[in-house]
mmCIF file of C-alpha atoms and ligand atoms in Angstrom:
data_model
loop_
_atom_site.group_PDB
_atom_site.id
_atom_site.type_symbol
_atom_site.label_atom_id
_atom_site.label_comp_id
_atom_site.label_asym_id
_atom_site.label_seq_id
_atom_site.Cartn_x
_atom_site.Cartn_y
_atom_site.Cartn_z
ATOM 1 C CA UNK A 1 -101.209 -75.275 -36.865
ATOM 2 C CA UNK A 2 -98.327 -74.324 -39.087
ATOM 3 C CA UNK A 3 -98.715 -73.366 -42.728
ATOM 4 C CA UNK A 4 -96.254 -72.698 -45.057
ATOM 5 C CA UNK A 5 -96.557 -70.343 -48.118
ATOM 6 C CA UNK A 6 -97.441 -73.047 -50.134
ATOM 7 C CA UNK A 7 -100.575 -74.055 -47.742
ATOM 8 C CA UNK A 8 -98.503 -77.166 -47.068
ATOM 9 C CA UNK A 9 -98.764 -77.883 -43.198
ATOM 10 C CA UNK A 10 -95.494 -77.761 -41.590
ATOM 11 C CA UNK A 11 -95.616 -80.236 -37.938
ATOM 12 C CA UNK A 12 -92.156 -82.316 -38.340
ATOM 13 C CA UNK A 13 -88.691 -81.821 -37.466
ATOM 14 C CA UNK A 14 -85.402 -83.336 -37.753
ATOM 15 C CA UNK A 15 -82.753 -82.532 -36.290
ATOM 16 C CA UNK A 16 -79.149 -83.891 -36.962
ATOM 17 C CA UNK A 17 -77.682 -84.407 -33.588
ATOM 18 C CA UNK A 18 -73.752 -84.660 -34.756
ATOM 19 C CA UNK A 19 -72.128 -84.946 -38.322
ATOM 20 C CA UNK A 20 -69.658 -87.681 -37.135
ATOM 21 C CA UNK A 21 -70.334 -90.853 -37.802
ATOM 22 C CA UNK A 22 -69.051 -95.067 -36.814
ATOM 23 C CA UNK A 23 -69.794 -95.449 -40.691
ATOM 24 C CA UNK A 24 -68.581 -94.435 -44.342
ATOM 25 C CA UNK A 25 -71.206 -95.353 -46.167
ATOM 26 C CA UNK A 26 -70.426 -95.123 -50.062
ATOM 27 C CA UNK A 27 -73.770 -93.144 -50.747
ATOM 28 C CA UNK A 28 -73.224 -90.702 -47.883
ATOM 29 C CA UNK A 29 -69.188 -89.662 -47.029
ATOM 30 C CA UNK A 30 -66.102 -90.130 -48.824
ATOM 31 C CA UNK A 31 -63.516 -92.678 -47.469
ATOM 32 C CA UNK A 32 -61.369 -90.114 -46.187
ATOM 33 C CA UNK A 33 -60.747 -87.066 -46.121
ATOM 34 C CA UNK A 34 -64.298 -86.095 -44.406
ATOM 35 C CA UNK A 35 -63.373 -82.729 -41.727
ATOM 36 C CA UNK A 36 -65.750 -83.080 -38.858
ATOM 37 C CA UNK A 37 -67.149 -79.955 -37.205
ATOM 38 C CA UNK A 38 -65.879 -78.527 -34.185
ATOM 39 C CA UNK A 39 -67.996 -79.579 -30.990
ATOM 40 C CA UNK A 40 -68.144 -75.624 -30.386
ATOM 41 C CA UNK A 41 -70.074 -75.558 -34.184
ATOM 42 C CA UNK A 42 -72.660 -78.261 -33.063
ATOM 43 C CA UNK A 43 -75.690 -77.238 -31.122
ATOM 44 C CA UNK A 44 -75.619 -78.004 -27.523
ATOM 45 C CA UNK A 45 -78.234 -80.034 -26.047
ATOM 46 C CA UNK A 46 -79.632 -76.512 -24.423
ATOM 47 C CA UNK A 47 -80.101 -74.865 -27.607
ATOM 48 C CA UNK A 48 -81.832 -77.719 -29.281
ATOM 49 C CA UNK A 49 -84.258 -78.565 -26.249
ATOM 50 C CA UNK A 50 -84.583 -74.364 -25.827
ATOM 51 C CA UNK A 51 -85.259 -74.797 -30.248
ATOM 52 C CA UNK A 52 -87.731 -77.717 -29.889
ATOM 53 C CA UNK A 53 -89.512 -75.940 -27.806
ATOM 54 C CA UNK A 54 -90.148 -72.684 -29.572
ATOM 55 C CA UNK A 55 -91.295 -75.219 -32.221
ATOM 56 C CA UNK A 56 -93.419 -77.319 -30.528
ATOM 57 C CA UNK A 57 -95.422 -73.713 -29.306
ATOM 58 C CA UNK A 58 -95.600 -72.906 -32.961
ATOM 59 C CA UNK A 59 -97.199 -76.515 -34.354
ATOM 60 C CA UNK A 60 -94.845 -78.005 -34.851
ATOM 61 C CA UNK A 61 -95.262 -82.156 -32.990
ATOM 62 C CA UNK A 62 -92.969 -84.876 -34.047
ATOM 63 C CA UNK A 63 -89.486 -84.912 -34.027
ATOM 64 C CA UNK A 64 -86.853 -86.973 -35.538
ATOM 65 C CA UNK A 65 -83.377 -87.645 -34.604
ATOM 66 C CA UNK A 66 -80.643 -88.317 -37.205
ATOM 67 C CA UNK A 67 -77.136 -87.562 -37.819
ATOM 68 C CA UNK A 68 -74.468 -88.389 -38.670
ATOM 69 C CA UNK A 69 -74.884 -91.196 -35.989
ATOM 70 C CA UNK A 70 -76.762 -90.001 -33.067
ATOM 71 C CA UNK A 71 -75.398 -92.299 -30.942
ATOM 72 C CA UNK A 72 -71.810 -91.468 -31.030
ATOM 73 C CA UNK A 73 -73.251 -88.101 -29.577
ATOM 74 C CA UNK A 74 -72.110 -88.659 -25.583
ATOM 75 C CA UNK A 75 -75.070 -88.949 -23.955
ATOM 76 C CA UNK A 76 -77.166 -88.689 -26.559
ATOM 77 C CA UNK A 77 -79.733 -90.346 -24.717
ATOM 78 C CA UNK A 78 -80.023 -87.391 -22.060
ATOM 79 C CA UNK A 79 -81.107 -85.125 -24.963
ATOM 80 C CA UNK A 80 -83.901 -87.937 -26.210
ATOM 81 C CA UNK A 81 -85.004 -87.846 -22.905
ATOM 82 C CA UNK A 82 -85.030 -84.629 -22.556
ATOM 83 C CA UNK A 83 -86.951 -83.472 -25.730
ATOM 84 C CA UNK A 84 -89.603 -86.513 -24.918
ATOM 85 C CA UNK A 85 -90.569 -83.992 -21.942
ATOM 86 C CA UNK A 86 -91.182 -81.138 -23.859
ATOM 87 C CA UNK A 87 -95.090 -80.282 -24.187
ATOM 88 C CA UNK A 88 -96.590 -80.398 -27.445
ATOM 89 C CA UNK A 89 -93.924 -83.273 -29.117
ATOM 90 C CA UNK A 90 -95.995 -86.182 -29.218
ATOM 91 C CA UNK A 91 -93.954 -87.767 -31.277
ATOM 92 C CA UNK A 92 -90.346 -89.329 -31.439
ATOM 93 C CA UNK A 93 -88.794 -91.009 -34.029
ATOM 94 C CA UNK A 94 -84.910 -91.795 -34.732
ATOM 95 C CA UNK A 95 -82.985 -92.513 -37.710
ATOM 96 C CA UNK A 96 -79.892 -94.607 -36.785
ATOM 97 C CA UNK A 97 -76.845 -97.142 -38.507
ATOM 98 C CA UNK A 98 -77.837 -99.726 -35.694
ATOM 99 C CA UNK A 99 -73.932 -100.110 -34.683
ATOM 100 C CA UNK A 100 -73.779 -98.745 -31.354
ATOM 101 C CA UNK A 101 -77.652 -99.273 -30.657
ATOM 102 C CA UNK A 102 -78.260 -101.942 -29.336
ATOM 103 C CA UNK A 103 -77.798 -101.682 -25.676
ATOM 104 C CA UNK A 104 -80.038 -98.025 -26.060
ATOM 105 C CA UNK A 105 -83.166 -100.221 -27.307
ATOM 106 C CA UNK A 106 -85.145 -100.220 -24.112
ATOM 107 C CA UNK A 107 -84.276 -96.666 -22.822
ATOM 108 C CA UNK A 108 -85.745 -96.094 -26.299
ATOM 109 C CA UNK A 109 -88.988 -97.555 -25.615
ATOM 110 C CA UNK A 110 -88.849 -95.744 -22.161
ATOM 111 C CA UNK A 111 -88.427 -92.609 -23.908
ATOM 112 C CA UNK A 112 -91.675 -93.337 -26.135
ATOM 113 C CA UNK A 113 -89.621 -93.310 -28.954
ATOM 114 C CA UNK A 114 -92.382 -94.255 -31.779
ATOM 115 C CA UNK A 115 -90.516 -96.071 -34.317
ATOM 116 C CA UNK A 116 -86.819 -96.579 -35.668
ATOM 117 C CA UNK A 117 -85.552 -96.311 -38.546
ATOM 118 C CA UNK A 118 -82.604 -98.363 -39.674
ATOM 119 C CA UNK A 119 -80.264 -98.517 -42.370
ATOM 120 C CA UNK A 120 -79.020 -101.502 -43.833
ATOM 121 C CA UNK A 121 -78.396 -101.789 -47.781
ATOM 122 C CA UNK A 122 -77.836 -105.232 -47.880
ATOM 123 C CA UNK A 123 -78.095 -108.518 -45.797
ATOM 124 C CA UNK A 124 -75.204 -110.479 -47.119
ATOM 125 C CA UNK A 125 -71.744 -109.487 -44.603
ATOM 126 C CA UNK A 126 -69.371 -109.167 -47.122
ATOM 127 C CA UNK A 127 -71.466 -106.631 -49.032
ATOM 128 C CA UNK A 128 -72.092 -104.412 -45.711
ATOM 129 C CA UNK A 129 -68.356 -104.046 -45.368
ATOM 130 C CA UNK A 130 -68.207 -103.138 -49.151
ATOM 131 C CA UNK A 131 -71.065 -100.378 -48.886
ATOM 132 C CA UNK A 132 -70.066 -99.168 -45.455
ATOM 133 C CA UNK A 133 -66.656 -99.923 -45.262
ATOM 134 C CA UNK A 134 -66.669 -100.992 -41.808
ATOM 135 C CA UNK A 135 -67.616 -104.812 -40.420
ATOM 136 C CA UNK A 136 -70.101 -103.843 -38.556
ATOM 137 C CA UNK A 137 -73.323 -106.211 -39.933
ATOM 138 C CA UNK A 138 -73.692 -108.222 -36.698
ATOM 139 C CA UNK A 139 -74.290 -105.362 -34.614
ATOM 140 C CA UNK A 140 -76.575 -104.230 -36.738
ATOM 141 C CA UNK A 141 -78.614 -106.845 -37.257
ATOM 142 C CA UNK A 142 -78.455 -107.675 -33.140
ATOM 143 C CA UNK A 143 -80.205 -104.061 -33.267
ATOM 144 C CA UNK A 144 -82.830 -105.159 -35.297
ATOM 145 C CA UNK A 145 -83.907 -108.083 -33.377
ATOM 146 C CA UNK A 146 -83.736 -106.098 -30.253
ATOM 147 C CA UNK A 147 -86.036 -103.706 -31.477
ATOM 148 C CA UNK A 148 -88.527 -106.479 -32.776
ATOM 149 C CA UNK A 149 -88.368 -107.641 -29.584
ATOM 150 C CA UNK A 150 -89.141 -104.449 -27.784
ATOM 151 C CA UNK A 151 -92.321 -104.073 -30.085
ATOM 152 C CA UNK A 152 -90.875 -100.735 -31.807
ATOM 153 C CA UNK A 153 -92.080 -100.168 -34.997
ATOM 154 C CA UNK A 154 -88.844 -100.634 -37.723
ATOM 155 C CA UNK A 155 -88.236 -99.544 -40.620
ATOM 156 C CA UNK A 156 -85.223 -100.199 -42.845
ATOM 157 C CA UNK A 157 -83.754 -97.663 -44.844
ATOM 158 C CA UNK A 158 -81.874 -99.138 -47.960
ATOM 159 C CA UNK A 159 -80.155 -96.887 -50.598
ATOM 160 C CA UNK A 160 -80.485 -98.795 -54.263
ATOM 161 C CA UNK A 161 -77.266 -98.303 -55.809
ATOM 162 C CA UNK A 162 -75.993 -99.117 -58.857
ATOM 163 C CA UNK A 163 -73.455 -102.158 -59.097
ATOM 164 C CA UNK A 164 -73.406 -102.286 -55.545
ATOM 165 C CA UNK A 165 -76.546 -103.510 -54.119
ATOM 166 C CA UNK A 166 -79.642 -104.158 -56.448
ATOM 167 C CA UNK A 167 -78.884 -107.526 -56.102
ATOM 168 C CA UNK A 168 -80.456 -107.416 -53.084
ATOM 169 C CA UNK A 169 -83.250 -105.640 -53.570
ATOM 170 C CA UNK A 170 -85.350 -109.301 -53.651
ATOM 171 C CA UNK A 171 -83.736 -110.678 -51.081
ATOM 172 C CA UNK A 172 -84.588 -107.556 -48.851
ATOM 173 C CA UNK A 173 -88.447 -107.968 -50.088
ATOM 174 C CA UNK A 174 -88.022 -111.545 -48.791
ATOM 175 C CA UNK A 175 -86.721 -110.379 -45.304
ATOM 176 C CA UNK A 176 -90.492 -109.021 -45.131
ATOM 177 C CA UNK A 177 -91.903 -112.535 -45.117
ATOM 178 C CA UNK A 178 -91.333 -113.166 -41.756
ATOM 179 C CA UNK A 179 -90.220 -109.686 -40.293
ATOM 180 C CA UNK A 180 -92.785 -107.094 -39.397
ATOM 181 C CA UNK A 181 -90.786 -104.558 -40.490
ATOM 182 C CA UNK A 182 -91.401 -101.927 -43.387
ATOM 183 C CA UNK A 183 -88.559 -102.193 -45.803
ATOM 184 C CA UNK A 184 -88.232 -99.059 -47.750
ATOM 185 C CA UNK A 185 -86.174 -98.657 -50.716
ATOM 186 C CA UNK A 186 -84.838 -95.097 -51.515
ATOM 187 C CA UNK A 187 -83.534 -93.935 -54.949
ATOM 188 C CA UNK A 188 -79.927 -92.563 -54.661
ATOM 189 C CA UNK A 189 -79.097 -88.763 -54.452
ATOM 190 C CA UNK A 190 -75.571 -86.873 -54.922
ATOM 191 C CA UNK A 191 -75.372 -86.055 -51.129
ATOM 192 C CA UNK A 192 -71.926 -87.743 -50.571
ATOM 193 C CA UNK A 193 -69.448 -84.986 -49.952
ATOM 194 C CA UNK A 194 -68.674 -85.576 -54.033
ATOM 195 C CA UNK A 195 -71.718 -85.056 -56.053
ATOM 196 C CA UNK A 196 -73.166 -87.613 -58.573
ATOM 197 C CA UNK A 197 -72.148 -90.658 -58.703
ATOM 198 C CA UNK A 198 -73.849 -91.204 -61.971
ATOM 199 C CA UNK A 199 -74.859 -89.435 -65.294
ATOM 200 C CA UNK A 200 -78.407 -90.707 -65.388
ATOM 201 C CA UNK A 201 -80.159 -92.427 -62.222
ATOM 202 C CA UNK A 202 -80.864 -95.769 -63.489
ATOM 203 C CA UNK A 203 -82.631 -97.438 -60.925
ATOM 204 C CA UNK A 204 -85.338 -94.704 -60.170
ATOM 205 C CA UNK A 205 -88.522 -95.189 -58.308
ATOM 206 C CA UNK A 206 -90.304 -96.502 -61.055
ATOM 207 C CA UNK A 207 -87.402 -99.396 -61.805
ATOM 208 C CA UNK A 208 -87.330 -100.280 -58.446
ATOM 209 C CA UNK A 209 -90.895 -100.911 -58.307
ATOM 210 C CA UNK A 210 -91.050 -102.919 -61.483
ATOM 211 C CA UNK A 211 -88.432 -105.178 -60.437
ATOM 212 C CA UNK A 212 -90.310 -105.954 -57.164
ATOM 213 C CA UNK A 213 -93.461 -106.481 -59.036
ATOM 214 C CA UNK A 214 -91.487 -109.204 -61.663
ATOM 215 C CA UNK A 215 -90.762 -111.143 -58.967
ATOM 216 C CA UNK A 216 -94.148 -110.314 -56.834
ATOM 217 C CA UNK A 217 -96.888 -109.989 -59.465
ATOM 218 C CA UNK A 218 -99.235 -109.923 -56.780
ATOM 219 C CA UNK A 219 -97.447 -106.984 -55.003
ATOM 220 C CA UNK A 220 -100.589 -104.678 -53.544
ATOM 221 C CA UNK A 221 -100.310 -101.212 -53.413
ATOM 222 C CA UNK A 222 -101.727 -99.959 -49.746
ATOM 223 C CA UNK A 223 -102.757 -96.631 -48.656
ATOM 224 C CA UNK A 224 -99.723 -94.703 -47.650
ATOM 225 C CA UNK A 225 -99.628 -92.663 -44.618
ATOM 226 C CA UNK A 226 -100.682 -88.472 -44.831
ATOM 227 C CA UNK A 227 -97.314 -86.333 -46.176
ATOM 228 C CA UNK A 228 -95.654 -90.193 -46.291
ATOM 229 C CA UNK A 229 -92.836 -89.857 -48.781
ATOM 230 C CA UNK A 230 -92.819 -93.088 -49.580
ATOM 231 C CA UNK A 231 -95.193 -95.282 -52.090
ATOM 232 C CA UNK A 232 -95.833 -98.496 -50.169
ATOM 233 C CA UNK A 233 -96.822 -101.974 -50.895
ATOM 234 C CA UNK A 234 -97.480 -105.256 -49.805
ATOM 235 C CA UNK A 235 -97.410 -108.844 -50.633
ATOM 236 C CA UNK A 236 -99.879 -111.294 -49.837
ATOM 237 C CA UNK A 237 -98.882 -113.712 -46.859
ATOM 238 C CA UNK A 238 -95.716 -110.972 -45.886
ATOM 239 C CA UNK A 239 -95.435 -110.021 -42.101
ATOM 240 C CA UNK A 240 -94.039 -106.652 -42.939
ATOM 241 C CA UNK A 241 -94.539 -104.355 -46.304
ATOM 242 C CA UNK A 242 -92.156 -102.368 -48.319
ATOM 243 C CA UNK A 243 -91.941 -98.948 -49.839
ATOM 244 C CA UNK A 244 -89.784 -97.024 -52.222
ATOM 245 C CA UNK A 245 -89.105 -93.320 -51.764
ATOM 246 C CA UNK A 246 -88.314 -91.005 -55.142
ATOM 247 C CA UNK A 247 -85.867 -88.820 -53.131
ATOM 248 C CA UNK A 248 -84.026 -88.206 -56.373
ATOM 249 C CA UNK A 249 -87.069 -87.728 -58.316
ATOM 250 C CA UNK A 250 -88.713 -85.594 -55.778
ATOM 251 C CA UNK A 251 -92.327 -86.680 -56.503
ATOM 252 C CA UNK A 252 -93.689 -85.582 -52.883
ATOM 253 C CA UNK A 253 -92.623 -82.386 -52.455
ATOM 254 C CA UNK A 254 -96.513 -81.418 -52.594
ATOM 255 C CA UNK A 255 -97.622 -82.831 -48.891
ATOM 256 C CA UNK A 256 -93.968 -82.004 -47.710
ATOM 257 C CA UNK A 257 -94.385 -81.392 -43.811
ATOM 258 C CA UNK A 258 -90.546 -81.112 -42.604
ATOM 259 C CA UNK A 259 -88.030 -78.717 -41.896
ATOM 260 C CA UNK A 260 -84.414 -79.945 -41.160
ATOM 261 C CA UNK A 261 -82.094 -79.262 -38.800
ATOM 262 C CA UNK A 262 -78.387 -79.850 -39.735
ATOM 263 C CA UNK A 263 -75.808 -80.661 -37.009
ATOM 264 C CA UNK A 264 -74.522 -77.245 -37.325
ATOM 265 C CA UNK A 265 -77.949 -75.709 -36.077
ATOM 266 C CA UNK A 266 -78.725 -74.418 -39.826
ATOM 267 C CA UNK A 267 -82.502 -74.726 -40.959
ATOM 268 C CA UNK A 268 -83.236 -76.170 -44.380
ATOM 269 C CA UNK A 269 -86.947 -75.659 -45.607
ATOM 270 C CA UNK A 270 -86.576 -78.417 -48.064
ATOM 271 C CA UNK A 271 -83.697 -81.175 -48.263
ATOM 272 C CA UNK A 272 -82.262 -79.858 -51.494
ATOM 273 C CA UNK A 273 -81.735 -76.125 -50.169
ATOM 274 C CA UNK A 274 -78.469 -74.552 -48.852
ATOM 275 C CA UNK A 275 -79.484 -73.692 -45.677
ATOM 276 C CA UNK A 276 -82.023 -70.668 -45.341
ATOM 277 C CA UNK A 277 -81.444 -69.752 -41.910
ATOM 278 C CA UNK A 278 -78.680 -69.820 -39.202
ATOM 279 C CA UNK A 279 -80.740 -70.742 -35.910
ATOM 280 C CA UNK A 280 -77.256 -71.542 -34.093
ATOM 281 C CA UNK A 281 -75.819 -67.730 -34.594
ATOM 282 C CA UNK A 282 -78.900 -66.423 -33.930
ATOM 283 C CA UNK A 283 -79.252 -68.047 -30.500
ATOM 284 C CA UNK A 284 -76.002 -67.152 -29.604
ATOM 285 C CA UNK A 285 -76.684 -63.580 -30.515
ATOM 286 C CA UNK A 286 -78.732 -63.349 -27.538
ATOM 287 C CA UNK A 287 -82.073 -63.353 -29.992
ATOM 288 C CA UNK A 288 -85.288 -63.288 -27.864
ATOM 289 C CA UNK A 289 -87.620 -66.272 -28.058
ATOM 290 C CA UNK A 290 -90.267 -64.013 -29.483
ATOM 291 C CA UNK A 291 -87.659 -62.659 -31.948
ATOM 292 C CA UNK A 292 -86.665 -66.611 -32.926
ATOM 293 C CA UNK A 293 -90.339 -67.457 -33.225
ATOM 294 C CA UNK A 294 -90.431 -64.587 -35.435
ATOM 295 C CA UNK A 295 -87.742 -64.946 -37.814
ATOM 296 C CA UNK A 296 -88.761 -68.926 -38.141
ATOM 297 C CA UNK A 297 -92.005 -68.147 -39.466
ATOM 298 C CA UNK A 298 -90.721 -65.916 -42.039
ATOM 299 C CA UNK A 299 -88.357 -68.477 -43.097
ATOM 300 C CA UNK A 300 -91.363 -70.924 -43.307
ATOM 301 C CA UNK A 301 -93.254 -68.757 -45.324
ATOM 302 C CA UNK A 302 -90.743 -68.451 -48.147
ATOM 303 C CA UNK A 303 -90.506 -71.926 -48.695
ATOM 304 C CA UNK A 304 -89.395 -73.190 -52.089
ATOM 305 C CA UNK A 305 -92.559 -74.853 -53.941
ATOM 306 C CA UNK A 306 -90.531 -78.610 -54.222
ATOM 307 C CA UNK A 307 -86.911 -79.660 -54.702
ATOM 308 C CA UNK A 308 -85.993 -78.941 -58.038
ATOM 309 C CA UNK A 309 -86.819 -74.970 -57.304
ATOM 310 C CA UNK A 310 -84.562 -74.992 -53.798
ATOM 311 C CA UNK A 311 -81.877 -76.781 -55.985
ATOM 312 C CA UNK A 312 -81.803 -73.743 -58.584
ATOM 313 C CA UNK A 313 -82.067 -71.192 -55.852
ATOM 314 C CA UNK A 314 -79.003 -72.863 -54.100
ATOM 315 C CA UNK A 315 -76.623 -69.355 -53.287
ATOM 316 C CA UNK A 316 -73.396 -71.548 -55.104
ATOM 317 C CA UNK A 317 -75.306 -72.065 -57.787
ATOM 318 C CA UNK A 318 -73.843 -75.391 -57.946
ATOM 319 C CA UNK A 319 -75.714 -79.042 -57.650
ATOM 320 C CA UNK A 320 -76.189 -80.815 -54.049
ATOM 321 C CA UNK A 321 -72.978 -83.035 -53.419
ATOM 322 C CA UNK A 322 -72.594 -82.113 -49.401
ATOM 323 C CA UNK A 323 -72.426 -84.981 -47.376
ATOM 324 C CA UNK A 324 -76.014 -85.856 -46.265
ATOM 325 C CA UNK A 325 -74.066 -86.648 -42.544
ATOM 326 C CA UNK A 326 -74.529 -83.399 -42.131
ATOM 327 C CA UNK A 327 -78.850 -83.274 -43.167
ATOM 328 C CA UNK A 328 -79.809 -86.130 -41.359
ATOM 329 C CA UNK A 329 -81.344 -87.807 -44.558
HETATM 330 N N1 SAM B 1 -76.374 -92.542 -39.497
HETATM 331 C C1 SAM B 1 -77.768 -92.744 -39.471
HETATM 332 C C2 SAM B 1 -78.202 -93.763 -40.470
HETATM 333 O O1 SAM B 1 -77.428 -94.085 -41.368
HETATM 334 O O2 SAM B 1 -79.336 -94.228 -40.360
HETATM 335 C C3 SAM B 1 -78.563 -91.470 -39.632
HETATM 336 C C4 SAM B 1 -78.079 -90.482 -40.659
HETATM 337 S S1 SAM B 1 -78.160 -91.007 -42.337
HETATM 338 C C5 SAM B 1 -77.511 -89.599 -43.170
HETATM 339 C C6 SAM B 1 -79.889 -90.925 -42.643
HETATM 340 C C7 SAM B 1 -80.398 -91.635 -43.854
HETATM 341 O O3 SAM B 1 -79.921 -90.960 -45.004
HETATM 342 C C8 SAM B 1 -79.921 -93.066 -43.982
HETATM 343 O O4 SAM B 1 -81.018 -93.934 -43.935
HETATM 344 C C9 SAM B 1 -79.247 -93.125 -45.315
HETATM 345 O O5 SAM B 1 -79.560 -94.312 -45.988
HETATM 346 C C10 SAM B 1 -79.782 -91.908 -46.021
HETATM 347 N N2 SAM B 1 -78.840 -91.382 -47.023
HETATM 348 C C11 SAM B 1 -77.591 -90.961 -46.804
HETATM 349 N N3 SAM B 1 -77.011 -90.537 -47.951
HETATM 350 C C12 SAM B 1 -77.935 -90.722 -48.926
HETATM 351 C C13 SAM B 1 -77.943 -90.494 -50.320
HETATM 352 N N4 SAM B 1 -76.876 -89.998 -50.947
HETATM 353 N N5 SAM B 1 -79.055 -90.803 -51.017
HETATM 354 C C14 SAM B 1 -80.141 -91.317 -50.389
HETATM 355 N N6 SAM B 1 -80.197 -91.544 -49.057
HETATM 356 C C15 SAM B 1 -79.108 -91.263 -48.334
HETATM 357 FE FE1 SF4 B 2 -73.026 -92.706 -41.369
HETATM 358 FE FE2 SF4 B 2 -75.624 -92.816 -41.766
HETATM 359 FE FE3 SF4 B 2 -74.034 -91.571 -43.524
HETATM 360 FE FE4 SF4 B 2 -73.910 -94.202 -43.321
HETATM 361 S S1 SF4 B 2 -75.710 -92.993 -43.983
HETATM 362 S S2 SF4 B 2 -72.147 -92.794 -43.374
HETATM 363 S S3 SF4 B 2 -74.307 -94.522 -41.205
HETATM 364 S S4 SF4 B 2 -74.420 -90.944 -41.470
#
């Protein structure tokens, strides 16, 4: 098993497969203006199977993939299938916009891949285009029925934003009447490419919550999962449950179990670092595995003790505002 400094047990990865992205979702990227990576500046599907595997020998057993959107990766599916061989990665999880998805779903469930999660803000059309600024709902939502119907486990990622979607914060809790899905709602951070979008979060964790529980008095809270980030609930007679994650406020940082992988091969320790570690340059310098193994677990054991202390220890001394395309979420 993996430890990090902190005695925090370290067993998940993610790895952003590409920054690009089908999407421009108002929380995430600007409009315009976004400058992709170079392909040469992305890992290759050799050096992330070569990475998960020096991982997977050091403790490390599930692994998610995220983005940007995976899937407009070519052939992203070779490198799911490819990482679902490796020994030790029980596993597999992916974090996806649902566009291009839906003809993936059963190579998906071939691959073993454990759950899915999904991101969708809102279920009224208009407001999708508004909050993504593409019309893209349908194939979306196609996604999500194609999943149900392949018996993987869902979950929906929705960002609360001010003035843009907390109208449909009940209406999302609704979807769960009849949909055995896990709705979780996630407080909005400044990783957009332009830093905060407000001067105070309004609608924290503990807002979000309250409103639910106005309009669900009998709202239950249920166990939540070891190193879940998420505080989870559900409502009597309700297929699926919901759950609302204080990214913003950071309040799990304690059981955090994850190191990140951004699409430029970079390891973060903790979302709200700069980057402690470039694991692309030092494959390419023709680093040993020993030698990566080696200068990983170093990096793991100066872990910053939450989110607030990797944000002050940030080398620009500056606030997060990088586009979280690049993190993976
Ligand atoms: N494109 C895929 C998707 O949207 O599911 C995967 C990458 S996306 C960056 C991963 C997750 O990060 C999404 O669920 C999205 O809602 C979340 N996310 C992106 N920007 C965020 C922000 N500023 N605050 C909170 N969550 C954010
Ligand atoms: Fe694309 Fe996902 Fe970011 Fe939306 S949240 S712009 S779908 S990477």
């Amino acid at each position: 098993m993996l430890y990090d400094n902190h005695g925090r047990e370290i067993n998940y990865v993610r790895i952003a497969v590409t920054d690009r992205c089908n999407l421009r979702c108002f929380y995430c990227m600007p409009e315009e203006g976004i400058q992709y990576m170079p392909k040469k500046d992305l890992l290759t599907f050799e050096e992330i199977e070569r990475l998960v595997t020096l991982l997977a020998a050091m403790g490390i057993s599930k692994v998610r993939f995220t983005g940007g959107e995976p899937f407009v990766r070519k052939d992203f599916m070779e490198l799911v299938n490819s990482i679902s061989a490796i020994q030790g990665i029980d596993s597999l999880h992916l974090t996806t916009n649902g566009v291009l998805t839906g003809p993936y779903v059963q190579q998906l469930k071939q691959a073993g891949v454990k759950s899915v999660n999904l991101s969708l803000d809102t279920l009224d059309r208009e407001r999708f285009k508004i909050i993504t600024r593409r019309d893209e709902f349908d194939n979306v939502m196609d996604t999500l029925n194609l999943l149900l119907k392949e018996n993987i486990e869902v979950k929906i990622n929705a960002v609360v934003m001010e003035g843009k979607n907390t109208d449909d914060i009940l209406a999302l809790v609704d979807f769960t009447k009849d949909k055995p899905v896990s709705v979780r709602f996630i407080e909005e951070m400044p990783f957009n490419g332009e830093g905060s979008h407000y001067p105070i979060l309004n609608w924290t964790h503990k807002k979000i919550i309250d409103h639910i529980q106005g309009a669900y008095p009998n709202m239950v809270k249920i166990k939540d999962e070891p190193h879940s980030t998420s505080y989870n609930y559900s409502i009597p007679g309700h297929l699926g449950n919901i759950g609302v994650i204080a990214a913003f406020s950071r309040t799990f940082c304690g059981t955090c179990n994850r190191i990140r992988i951004t699409a430029q091969g970079t390891l973060k320790t903790c979302l709200y670092d700069d980057g402690v570690l470039s694991i692309r340059d030092l494959m390419r310098s023709q680093a040993s595995d020993t030698q990566i193994k080696e200068t990983l677990s170093k990096a793991f054991r100066n872990r910053a003790k939450d989110g607030f202390e990797a944000e002050r220890a940030r080398r620009s001394g500056a606030g997060v505002s990088e586009s979280m395309s690049t993190i993976g979420g």
